[in-house]
Coordinates of C-alpha atoms and ligand atoms in Angstrom, one line a residue:
X28 CA 103.3 61.6 53.9
X29 CA 107.0 61.6 54.4
X30 CA 108.5 63.3 57.3
X31 CA 112.0 64.4 56.5
X32 CA 112.4 66.4 59.7
X33 CA 114.7 65.0 62.4
X34 CA 112.5 66.5 65.1
X35 CA 114.8 69.4 65.9
X36 CA 112.2 72.0 65.5
X37 CA 109.3 72.6 67.7
X38 CA 105.8 72.7 66.2
X39 CA 102.7 73.5 68.2
X40 CA 100.7 70.4 67.9
X41 CA 96.9 70.5 67.4
X42 CA 96.2 69.6 71.0
X43 CA 98.2 72.6 72.2
X44 CA 96.6 74.9 69.6
X45 CA 93.2 73.7 70.6
X46 CA 94.0 74.1 74.3
X47 CA 95.2 77.6 73.7
X48 CA 92.2 78.4 71.5
X49 CA 89.8 77.0 74.0
X50 CA 91.5 78.9 76.8
X51 CA 91.0 82.1 74.8
X52 CA 87.3 81.3 74.2
X53 CA 86.7 81.3 77.9
X54 CA 87.6 85.0 78.2
X55 CA 84.4 86.8 78.0
X56 CA 85.5 89.8 76.0
X57 CA 88.7 89.2 74.0
X58 CA 91.2 91.9 74.7
X59 CA 91.8 94.5 72.0
X60 CA 94.8 94.4 69.7
X61 CA 96.9 97.6 69.6
X62 CA 95.2 99.0 66.5
X63 CA 91.7 98.5 68.1
X64 CA 93.0 100.3 71.1
X65 CA 94.1 103.2 69.0
X66 CA 90.8 103.3 67.1
X67 CA 88.7 103.2 70.3
X68 CA 90.8 106.0 71.7
X69 CA 90.3 108.1 68.5
X70 CA 86.6 107.4 68.7
X71 CA 86.4 108.5 72.3
X72 CA 88.1 111.8 71.2
X73 CA 85.7 112.0 68.2
X74 CA 88.7 112.4 65.9
X75 CA 87.9 112.8 62.2
X76 CA 84.2 113.2 63.1
X77 CA 84.4 109.7 64.4
X78 CA 85.0 108.3 61.0
X79 CA 87.0 105.1 60.5
X80 CA 88.3 104.6 57.0
X81 CA 91.0 102.0 56.1
X82 CA 92.4 100.9 52.8
X83 CA 94.1 97.8 51.4
X84 CA 96.8 99.1 49.0
X85 CA 98.3 96.3 46.8
X86 CA 100.7 97.0 44.0
X87 CA 99.3 95.2 41.0
X88 CA 102.7 93.5 40.2
X89 CA 101.8 89.9 41.2
X90 CA 99.2 87.7 42.8
X91 CA 98.1 88.1 46.4
X92 CA 99.5 85.7 49.0
X93 CA 98.6 84.6 52.5
X94 CA 100.5 87.7 53.9
X95 CA 98.2 90.0 51.9
X96 CA 95.3 88.0 53.2
X97 CA 96.3 88.9 56.7
X98 CA 96.4 92.6 55.7
X99 CA 93.1 92.3 54.0
X100 CA 91.4 90.7 57.0
X101 CA 92.9 93.3 59.2
X102 CA 91.9 96.4 57.2
X103 CA 88.5 95.2 56.3
X104 CA 88.0 93.7 59.7
X105 CA 88.8 96.9 61.6
X106 CA 86.4 98.9 59.4
X107 CA 83.7 96.3 59.8
X108 CA 84.1 96.3 63.6
X109 CA 83.9 100.0 63.9
X110 CA 81.3 100.7 61.3
X111 CA 83.8 102.2 58.9
X112 CA 84.8 101.9 55.3
X113 CA 87.6 100.3 53.4
X114 CA 89.0 101.3 50.0
X115 CA 90.7 99.0 47.6
X116 CA 93.6 101.1 46.3
X117 CA 96.0 99.9 43.6
X118 CA 99.4 101.4 44.2
X119 CA 100.2 101.6 40.5
X120 CA 103.1 103.9 40.4
X121 CA 105.6 101.5 38.8
X122 CA 104.4 100.8 35.2
X123 CA 107.2 98.6 34.3
X124 CA 106.1 95.8 36.6
X125 CA 102.3 96.2 36.7
X126 CA 99.5 94.8 34.7
X127 CA 95.7 94.5 34.5
X128 CA 96.0 90.7 34.8
X129 CA 97.1 91.4 38.4
X130 CA 94.4 94.0 39.0
X131 CA 91.7 91.5 38.1
X132 CA 93.2 88.7 40.1
X133 CA 93.5 90.9 43.2
X134 CA 89.8 92.0 43.0
X135 CA 88.8 88.3 42.6
X136 CA 90.8 87.3 45.6
X137 CA 89.6 90.0 47.9
X138 CA 86.0 89.2 47.0
X139 CA 86.6 85.5 47.4
X140 CA 87.9 86.1 50.9
X141 CA 84.5 87.6 51.7
X142 CA 85.2 91.3 51.6
X143 CA 83.7 94.1 49.4
X144 CA 85.4 97.5 49.2
X145 CA 83.7 100.9 49.5
X146 CA 85.7 102.5 46.7
X147 CA 88.0 101.2 44.0
X148 CA 90.8 103.6 43.6
X149 CA 94.2 103.9 41.8
X150 CA 97.2 105.9 42.8
X151 CA 97.3 106.8 39.1
X152 CA 94.0 108.6 39.5
X153 CA 96.0 111.2 41.5
X154 CA 98.9 111.7 39.0
X155 CA 97.5 115.1 38.1
X156 CA 97.1 116.3 41.7
X157 CA 100.4 114.9 42.7
X158 CA 102.0 116.8 39.9
X159 CA 100.4 120.0 41.0
X160 CA 101.6 119.4 44.6
X161 CA 105.1 118.8 43.3
X162 CA 105.0 122.2 41.6
X163 CA 103.8 123.8 44.8
X164 CA 106.8 122.3 46.6
X165 CA 109.1 123.7 44.0
X166 CA 107.5 127.1 44.2
X167 CA 107.9 127.0 48.0
X168 CA 111.6 126.1 47.5
X169 CA 111.1 122.7 49.0
X170 CA 112.0 120.6 46.0
X171 CA 114.6 120.7 43.3
X172 CA 115.7 119.0 40.2
X173 CA 118.9 116.9 40.6
X174 CA 121.0 116.0 37.6
X175 CA 123.2 113.6 39.5
X176 CA 123.3 110.0 38.5
X177 CA 121.6 107.4 40.6
X178 CA 124.9 106.3 42.1
X179 CA 126.0 109.9 42.9
X180 CA 122.6 110.5 44.6
X181 CA 122.9 107.3 46.6
X182 CA 126.5 108.0 47.6
X183 CA 125.6 111.6 48.6
X184 CA 123.0 110.3 50.9
X185 CA 125.6 109.0 53.4
X186 CA 124.9 106.1 55.7
X187 CA 123.2 105.6 59.1
X188 CA 126.4 106.6 60.8
X189 CA 127.6 109.3 58.5
X190 CA 125.7 112.4 57.3
X191 CA 124.9 113.0 53.7
X192 CA 126.2 115.8 51.6
X193 CA 124.2 118.4 49.6
X194 CA 123.8 117.8 45.9
X195 CA 125.6 120.4 43.8
X196 CA 122.1 121.1 42.2
X197 CA 120.4 121.7 45.6
X198 CA 120.4 125.5 45.3
X199 CA 119.0 125.8 41.8
X200 CA 116.8 128.8 41.3
X201 CA 113.0 128.2 41.7
X202 CA 112.3 129.3 38.1
X203 CA 115.0 126.9 36.8
X204 CA 113.6 124.0 38.8
X205 CA 110.1 124.7 37.6
X206 CA 111.3 124.9 34.0
X207 CA 113.2 121.6 34.2
X208 CA 110.4 119.8 36.0
X209 CA 108.0 120.8 33.2
X210 CA 110.6 119.7 30.7
X211 CA 110.7 116.3 32.5
X212 CA 106.9 116.0 32.3
X213 CA 107.0 117.0 28.6
X214 CA 109.4 114.2 27.8
X215 CA 112.4 116.5 27.0
X216 CA 115.0 114.5 28.9
X217 CA 116.1 110.9 28.7
X218 CA 115.4 108.4 31.4
X219 CA 117.8 108.5 34.3
X220 CA 119.0 112.1 33.5
X221 CA 117.2 113.9 36.2
X222 CA 114.9 113.5 39.2
X223 CA 112.8 115.7 41.4
X224 CA 113.9 115.6 45.1
X225 CA 112.4 117.2 48.2
X226 CA 114.6 119.6 49.9
X227 CA 114.6 118.5 53.5
X228 CA 117.8 117.8 55.4
X229 CA 120.8 115.9 54.2
X230 CA 122.0 115.3 57.7
X231 CA 118.7 114.1 59.1
X232 CA 119.2 111.0 61.3
X233 CA 116.4 109.3 59.3
X234 CA 117.9 108.5 55.9
X235 CA 114.4 108.8 54.3
X236 CA 114.4 112.5 55.1
X237 CA 117.7 113.1 53.2
X238 CA 116.1 114.8 50.2
X239 CA 114.0 111.8 49.0
X240 CA 113.3 111.4 45.3
X241 CA 109.7 112.3 44.3
X242 CA 109.7 111.7 40.6
X243 CA 111.8 109.8 38.1
X244 CA 111.6 109.7 34.3
X245 CA 110.2 106.5 32.8
X246 CA 109.1 106.2 29.2
X247 CA 106.8 103.3 30.1
X248 CA 103.3 102.6 29.0
X249 CA 101.0 102.5 32.0
X250 CA 98.1 100.0 32.2
X251 CA 95.7 102.8 33.0
X252 CA 97.2 106.2 32.0
X253 CA 98.7 104.9 28.8
X254 CA 101.4 107.2 27.5
X255 CA 100.1 110.4 29.2
X256 CA 103.0 110.4 31.6
X257 CA 106.7 109.9 31.3
X258 CA 107.4 110.9 34.9
X259 CA 106.1 108.6 37.7
X260 CA 105.8 109.4 41.5
X261 CA 107.8 107.3 44.0
X262 CA 105.9 105.2 46.6
X263 CA 106.5 107.7 49.4
X264 CA 105.3 110.7 47.4
X265 CA 102.2 108.9 46.3
X266 CA 101.1 106.9 49.4
X267 CA 100.3 109.4 52.1
X268 CA 98.7 111.9 49.7
X269 CA 96.5 109.1 48.2
X270 CA 95.4 108.3 51.8
X271 CA 94.7 112.0 52.3
X272 CA 92.7 112.4 49.1
X273 CA 90.5 109.4 50.0
X274 CA 89.9 110.5 53.5
X275 CA 91.7 107.5 55.0
X276 CA 91.9 107.8 58.8
X277 CA 94.1 104.8 59.7
X278 CA 96.7 103.8 57.2
X279 CA 97.9 100.4 58.3
X280 CA 101.1 98.9 56.9
X281 CA 103.9 96.6 57.8
X282 CA 106.8 97.3 60.2
X283 CA 109.4 98.1 57.6
X284 CA 107.5 101.3 56.8
X285 CA 107.9 102.8 60.3
X286 CA 111.0 104.7 59.1
X287 CA 108.9 106.2 56.3
X288 CA 106.3 107.7 58.7
X289 CA 108.2 110.9 59.4
X290 CA 108.3 111.6 55.6
X291 CA 104.6 110.6 55.2
X292 CA 103.7 113.3 57.8
X293 CA 106.2 115.8 56.4
X294 CA 104.8 115.8 52.9
X295 CA 101.2 116.4 54.1
X296 CA 102.3 119.1 56.4
X297 CA 103.8 121.0 53.4
X298 CA 100.8 120.5 51.2
X299 CA 97.5 120.7 53.0
X300 CA 95.7 122.8 55.6
X301 CA 93.1 122.0 58.1
X302 CA 93.0 119.4 60.9
X303 CA 92.3 116.2 59.1
X304 CA 95.4 114.0 58.5
X305 CA 95.6 110.3 57.8
X306 CA 97.9 108.5 60.2
X307 CA 100.2 105.6 59.5
X308 CA 100.4 102.6 61.9
X309 CA 102.7 99.6 61.5
X310 CA 102.2 96.0 62.4
X311 CA 104.4 92.9 62.0
X312 CA 104.1 91.3 58.6
X313 CA 103.0 87.7 58.5
X314 CA 105.9 85.2 58.0
X315 CA 105.0 81.5 57.7
X316 CA 107.3 78.6 58.1
X317 CA 108.0 76.5 55.0
X318 CA 106.8 79.4 52.9
X319 CA 108.3 82.0 50.6
X320 CA 106.3 85.2 50.9
X321 CA 107.7 87.7 48.4
X322 CA 106.0 88.3 45.1
X323 CA 109.4 88.4 43.4
X324 CA 110.4 85.0 44.6
X325 CA 107.0 83.5 43.9
X326 CA 107.3 84.8 40.4
X327 CA 110.6 82.9 40.1
X328 CA 108.9 79.7 41.1
X329 CA 106.3 80.3 38.4
X330 CA 108.8 81.4 35.7
X331 CA 111.2 78.5 36.3
X332 CA 108.4 76.0 36.1
X333 CA 109.1 74.8 39.7
X334 CA 105.3 75.0 40.1
X335 CA 102.5 75.0 37.6
X336 CA 101.5 78.6 37.7
X337 CA 100.4 81.2 40.3
X338 CA 97.5 79.0 41.3
X339 CA 99.5 75.8 41.8
X340 CA 98.1 74.2 45.0
X341 CA 101.6 74.4 46.5
X342 CA 101.8 78.2 46.2
X343 CA 101.0 80.4 49.2
X344 CA 99.0 82.7 46.8
X345 CA 95.3 83.1 47.6
X346 CA 94.5 81.5 44.2
X347 CA 96.8 78.6 45.0
X348 CA 95.3 78.1 48.4
X349 CA 91.8 78.3 46.9
X350 CA 92.6 75.7 44.3
X351 CA 94.1 73.4 46.9
X352 CA 90.9 73.5 48.9
X353 CA 91.4 76.3 51.4
X354 CA 88.1 78.1 52.3
X355 CA 87.7 81.8 52.9
X356 CA 86.5 81.0 56.4
X357 CA 89.6 79.0 57.2
X358 CA 91.9 81.8 56.1
X359 CA 89.9 84.4 58.0
X360 CA 89.9 82.4 61.2
X361 CA 93.6 81.9 60.8
X362 CA 94.1 85.6 60.4
X363 CA 92.1 86.2 63.5
X364 CA 93.9 83.5 65.5
X365 CA 97.4 84.8 64.8
X366 CA 96.3 88.3 66.0
X367 CA 98.2 91.5 65.3
X368 CA 101.8 91.7 66.4
X369 CA 104.1 94.6 66.8
X370 CA 107.3 92.5 66.5
X371 CA 108.4 90.3 63.7
X372 CA 107.8 86.6 64.2
X373 CA 107.3 83.4 62.2
X374 CA 104.0 81.6 62.4
X375 CA 104.0 77.8 62.1
X376 CA 102.4 76.5 58.9
X377 CA 100.6 73.9 60.9
X378 CA 98.4 76.6 62.4
X379 CA 97.1 77.5 59.0
X380 CA 96.4 73.8 58.3
X381 CA 94.7 73.5 61.7
X382 CA 92.3 76.4 60.8
X383 CA 91.6 74.6 57.6
X384 CA 90.8 71.2 59.2
X385 CA 88.6 72.8 61.7
X386 CA 86.5 74.3 59.0
X387 CA 86.5 71.3 56.7
X388 CA 85.6 68.9 59.5
X389 CA 82.3 70.8 59.9
X390 CA 81.5 71.2 56.3
X391 CA 82.6 68.2 54.2
X392 CA 80.8 65.0 53.5
X393 CA 82.7 61.8 54.2
X394 CA 83.3 59.4 51.4
X395 CA 85.2 56.2 50.9
X396 CA 88.2 56.2 48.6
X397 CA 91.1 53.8 48.3
X398 CA 94.4 55.3 47.3
X399 CA 96.6 52.2 47.1
X400 CA 94.2 49.4 46.3
X401 CA 94.5 45.6 46.9
X402 CA 91.7 43.3 46.0
X403 CA 89.7 41.6 48.8
X404 CA 87.2 38.7 48.1
X405 CA 84.5 37.7 50.5
X406 CA 84.3 34.0 49.8
X407 CA 81.0 33.4 51.6
X408 CA 79.2 36.3 50.0
X409 CA 76.8 35.3 47.2
X410 CA 78.2 35.7 43.7
X411 CA 76.9 38.5 41.4
X412 CA 74.9 40.0 44.3
X413 CA 75.2 43.4 45.8
X414 CA 73.4 45.4 48.4
X415 CA 73.2 48.9 49.8
X416 CA 74.6 50.0 53.1
X417 CA 73.6 53.2 54.8
X418 CA 76.4 55.7 55.4
X419 CA 76.3 58.9 57.4
X420 CA 77.4 61.8 55.2
X421 CA 78.7 64.1 57.9
X422 CA 78.6 63.2 61.6
X423 CA 79.2 66.9 62.4
X424 CA 76.1 67.9 60.4
X425 CA 73.0 65.8 60.7
X426 CA 71.3 67.8 57.9
X427 CA 73.8 66.3 55.5
X428 CA 71.8 63.1 55.6
X429 CA 72.8 59.6 54.7
X430 CA 73.6 57.9 51.4
X431 CA 73.7 54.4 50.2
X432 CA 76.9 52.6 49.5
X433 CA 77.2 49.6 47.1
X434 CA 78.6 46.5 48.8
X435 CA 79.5 43.3 46.9
X436 CA 81.6 40.2 47.0
X437 CA 84.8 41.8 45.6
X438 CA 86.2 44.9 47.3
X439 CA 89.3 47.0 47.3
X440 CA 91.0 48.0 50.5
X441 CA 94.1 50.0 51.3
X442 CA 97.3 48.0 50.8
X443 CA 98.5 49.5 54.1
X444 CA 95.6 48.0 56.0
X445 CA 96.8 44.5 55.6
X446 CA 99.9 42.8 56.9
X447 CA 101.0 39.2 56.5
X448 CA 103.1 39.3 59.6
X449 CA 101.8 42.1 61.8
X450 CA 103.5 43.5 64.9
X451 CA 101.6 43.4 68.3
X452 CA 98.7 45.9 68.6
X453 CA 98.1 45.9 64.9
X454 CA 94.4 46.4 64.7
X455 CA 93.9 46.2 61.0
X456 CA 93.7 43.1 58.8
X457 CA 96.1 40.1 59.0
X458 CA 95.7 36.3 58.4
X459 CA 93.3 35.0 61.0
X460 CA 92.4 38.4 62.2
X461 CA 89.0 40.3 62.2
X462 CA 88.2 43.8 61.2
X463 CA 85.1 45.9 60.6
X464 CA 84.4 47.3 57.2
X465 CA 83.2 50.9 57.7
X466 CA 79.4 51.0 57.5
X467 CA 79.3 47.2 56.9
X468 CA 80.2 43.8 58.2
X469 CA 82.9 42.2 60.3
X470 CA 85.2 40.2 58.1
X471 CA 87.9 37.6 58.9
X472 CA 91.0 37.0 56.8
X473 CA 91.2 33.4 55.9
X474 CA 93.9 33.4 53.2
X475 CA 95.8 35.5 50.8
X476 CA 97.5 35.1 47.4
X477 CA 100.9 36.4 46.4
X478 CA 102.9 36.4 43.2
X479 CA 105.3 33.5 43.7
X480 CA 108.2 35.3 42.0
X481 CA 108.0 38.7 43.5
X482 CA 106.1 38.1 46.7
X483 CA 103.7 40.9 45.8
X484 CA 100.3 40.6 47.5
X485 CA 97.6 39.9 44.8
X486 CA 94.4 39.1 46.7
X487 CA 93.1 38.7 50.2
X488 CA 90.4 36.1 50.9
X489 CA 88.0 36.7 53.8
X490 CA 84.7 35.5 55.2
X491 CA 82.1 37.8 56.5
X492 CA 79.7 37.6 59.4
X493 CA 76.2 38.2 57.9
X494 CA 74.7 39.1 61.3
X495 CA 77.3 41.8 62.0
X496 CA 75.8 44.7 60.0
X497 CA 74.7 47.8 61.8
X498 CA 71.4 46.9 63.5
X499 CA 72.1 43.1 63.2
X500 CA 72.4 40.8 66.2
X501 CA 76.2 40.6 66.0
X502 CA 76.7 44.3 65.2
X503 CA 78.1 45.1 68.7
X504 CA 80.7 42.3 68.6
X505 CA 83.9 43.9 69.9
X506 CA 86.3 44.5 67.1
X507 CA 89.3 46.8 67.5
X508 CA 89.9 48.0 63.9
X509 CA 87.7 49.5 61.2
X510 CA 88.9 50.0 57.7
X511 CA 87.5 51.7 54.6
X512 CA 86.9 50.0 51.3
X513 CA 85.2 50.3 47.9
X514 CA 83.1 47.8 45.9
X515 CA 85.3 46.6 43.0
X516 CA 82.5 46.5 40.6
X517 CA 81.1 49.9 41.4
X518 CA 84.2 52.0 42.2
X519 CA 85.3 54.8 39.9
X520 CA 89.0 55.4 39.0
X521 CA 90.1 59.0 39.5
X522 CA 93.3 60.9 39.3
X523 CA 94.6 62.1 42.7
X524 CA 97.3 64.7 43.1
X525 CA 99.0 64.2 46.4
X526 CA 100.4 67.6 47.2
X527 CA 102.8 68.2 50.1
X528 CA 104.8 71.2 51.3
X529 CA 107.0 72.7 48.7
X530 CA 110.0 73.1 51.0
X531 CA 111.6 70.7 53.4
X532 CA 113.2 73.3 55.6
X533 CA 111.0 75.5 57.8
X534 CA 113.0 78.4 56.6
X535 CA 113.2 77.9 52.8
X536 CA 116.1 80.5 52.6
X537 CA 118.2 78.8 55.2
X538 CA 120.8 77.4 52.7
X539 CA 124.5 76.8 52.5
X540 CA 126.6 79.5 50.9
X541 CA 126.2 79.9 47.2
X542 CA 122.8 78.1 47.1
X543 CA 119.3 79.6 47.0
X544 CA 115.8 78.4 48.1
X545 CA 115.9 75.7 45.3
X546 CA 118.2 73.8 47.6
X547 CA 115.4 73.2 50.0
X548 CA 112.7 72.1 47.6
X549 CA 110.8 69.0 48.6
X550 CA 111.3 66.5 45.7
X551 CA 108.0 64.8 46.8
X552 CA 105.8 67.8 46.9
X553 CA 103.6 66.3 44.2
X554 CA 102.8 62.7 43.5
X555 CA 100.1 61.7 41.0
X556 CA 98.3 58.4 41.5
X557 CA 95.1 56.7 40.4
X558 CA 92.7 56.0 43.2
X559 CA 89.3 54.2 43.4
X560 CA 86.4 56.1 44.9
X561 CA 82.8 55.2 45.8
X562 CA 80.3 55.7 42.9
X563 CA 78.4 58.5 44.7
X564 CA 81.2 60.9 43.5
X565 CA 79.6 62.0 40.3
X566 CA 78.6 65.2 38.7
X567 CA 81.6 66.8 40.4
X568 CA 82.3 70.5 40.2
X569 CA 85.7 72.2 40.6
X570 CA 86.3 73.0 44.3
X571 CA 83.8 70.4 45.6
X572 CA 85.3 69.1 48.8
X573 CA 85.2 65.8 50.6
X574 CA 86.8 64.0 53.5
X575 CA 88.2 60.7 52.2
X576 CA 87.6 58.8 55.4
X577 CA 90.8 57.9 57.4
X578 CA 92.9 59.7 54.8
X579 CA 92.4 63.4 54.5
X580 CA 90.6 66.3 52.8
X581 CA 90.4 66.3 49.0
X582 CA 88.8 68.7 46.5
X583 CA 88.0 68.6 42.8
X584 CA 90.6 70.3 40.7
X585 CA 89.8 72.6 37.8
X586 CA 91.4 70.1 35.5
X587 CA 88.7 67.6 36.3
X588 CA 86.4 66.3 33.6
X589 CA 83.5 63.8 33.8
X590 CA 85.6 61.2 32.0
X591 CA 88.7 61.8 34.2
X592 CA 87.9 63.2 37.6
X593 CA 90.9 64.9 39.3
X594 CA 91.2 65.4 43.0
X595 CA 93.8 67.4 45.0
X596 CA 94.9 66.5 48.4
X597 CA 94.1 69.5 50.5
X598 CA 95.5 68.3 53.7
X599 CA 95.8 65.2 55.8
X600 CA 93.5 64.5 58.8
X601 CA 96.3 65.5 61.2
X602 CA 99.6 67.2 61.1
X603 CA 102.0 64.8 59.6
X604 CA 104.9 67.3 59.9
X605 CA 104.7 67.7 63.6
X606 CA 107.5 66.5 65.8
X607 CA 106.4 63.0 66.5
X608 CA 109.4 60.8 65.7
X609 CA 107.5 58.8 63.1
Ligands
ATP708 P1 105.8 91.5 48.6 O1 107.0 91.9 49.5 O2 105.4 90.1 48.9 O3 106.0 91.7 47.2 P2 104.5 93.9 49.1 O4 104.5 94.4 50.4 O5 105.4 94.5 48.1 O6 104.6 92.3 49.1 P3 102.1 95.2 48.3 O7 101.2 94.9 47.1 O8 102.8 96.4 48.4 O9 103.0 93.9 48.4 O10 101.2 94.9 49.6 C1 99.9 95.4 49.8 C2 99.6 95.4 51.3 O11 99.8 94.1 51.8 C3 100.6 96.3 52.0 O12 99.9 97.1 52.9 C4 101.5 95.4 52.7 O13 102.0 96.0 53.9 C5 100.6 94.2 53.0 N1 101.4 93.0 53.1 C6 102.3 92.5 52.2 N2 102.9 91.4 52.6 C7 102.4 91.2 53.9 C8 102.6 90.2 54.9 N3 103.5 89.2 54.7 N4 101.9 90.3 56.0 C9 101.1 91.3 56.2 N5 100.8 92.2 55.3 C10 101.5 92.2 54.2
MG709 MG1 105.3 96.7 48.0

């Protein structure tokens, strides 16, 4: 893989990560994160009858990404740990951008990550109740219809340093407000002509309390409520009340919502009685280096054809990660490993890859594949003969067993494993040198053939030591290098898609003025080659995973057919992007 970095950034390398990880493992009882502390405190006080109920509230306006995965693992994880429940709630209050396609993909992704929800809910289920509550606010003189334009409203709101000014419509009579609100609901007014606002305090130091908008007019078809409504609630008006209606106890969201919390509490205070209230808590959203994380920008990548769809293996979407070979376990362990922060930070992408390798190392069978083949002939091996060599499927998992590998006179090896004029300490193959073939014999390079015009290497000629096979008398002869190979006659050609990171800069949006993230695209994020793999790779199913020995982890793509198998590179065996000067 190319390494375009000059080495100016610091990446935790795997050794460091592993050291930190192991240090953590020695602690007998891992310390609680701040949300667990809050929950344990609430449980001690028997708040909410000791119920714990969380929710994951996606807006169905795009596919879920790795940031959402963090939120999913957190919400479902907390409920699981404390014997609680988790709802899946679609925050579907903005019909112009939402679609059932997204609802379906979100459910599939949450399930695939290994979680099942206690209830499937939609904010749109509460449109009726929310409407009634809005009328109640109007009757209590706590909401009014504002006829100002969007610009006037925004201007009147003031700034963080200046107070807002009251709308000229703020003192409308209750009856008139009610009448106009019903008119809005009944479709009597055009879009943009009026909104319903809460009457709170235009000089409040928190801008969100300066008479926030509750409803706007939208003549839009909704994917669930159809054309029943032409007014739609704003996020703040819908969210806390939905939490309340579902009996949520801990409403966990990302830091940018901390300024909304006062409003969240204010609404419920006006509307409901009794002791029970949901509470909002904020944690730092996940930011990953080399990754764009907003649905809007991911949509641009898809629409502009920079990637091949939402599930392109270079996308940070859950479906993209799945297609590229990420496992639910690796994503969950990543989410666990990064913890729950209260301050914004950027997590290095290599930590995600580390979690992946750790999981795949345990699970995948090893196979031999040659990505850049050059022919190697064993001159003293009998013509037209072949034999089987025993190969261990997975040294990490004895139950994976062994398989038999075809061996014959003509092989392919990796072009990079041979040098005509090697530097010192080159332990692979070179004229006069010896190397071990993985699971097989020791061979010695006697000769090679090049194209006289171009100098291109055409063929390598070797002899083998027939007594050097595992178990043979010369098996323990000391040889420094071991290389992989496939039998020319038996190998299967396959398409391999070599994916790499989509962006060259750890911050994709760090660009010169006038440019956008496209400036940082990695021109080599996908290379397609034909490779040769051992013949055991048959009857492949999409998502089947392997370690191509000495190369990396690969999985079967959904485009694969029996006639034309297709593999994706999931990740290399080690971090090729780490600061290493290579
Ligand atoms: P985006 O900004 O990418 O469009 P969003 O926040 O608008 O994401 P929602 O569908 O509203 O997407 O998010 C559903 C839940 O996932 C919310 O609770 C949100 O806080 C959480 N979430 C979204 N992005 C992240 C992230 N990067 N890290 C952690 N949680 C996230
Ligand atoms: Mg959102």
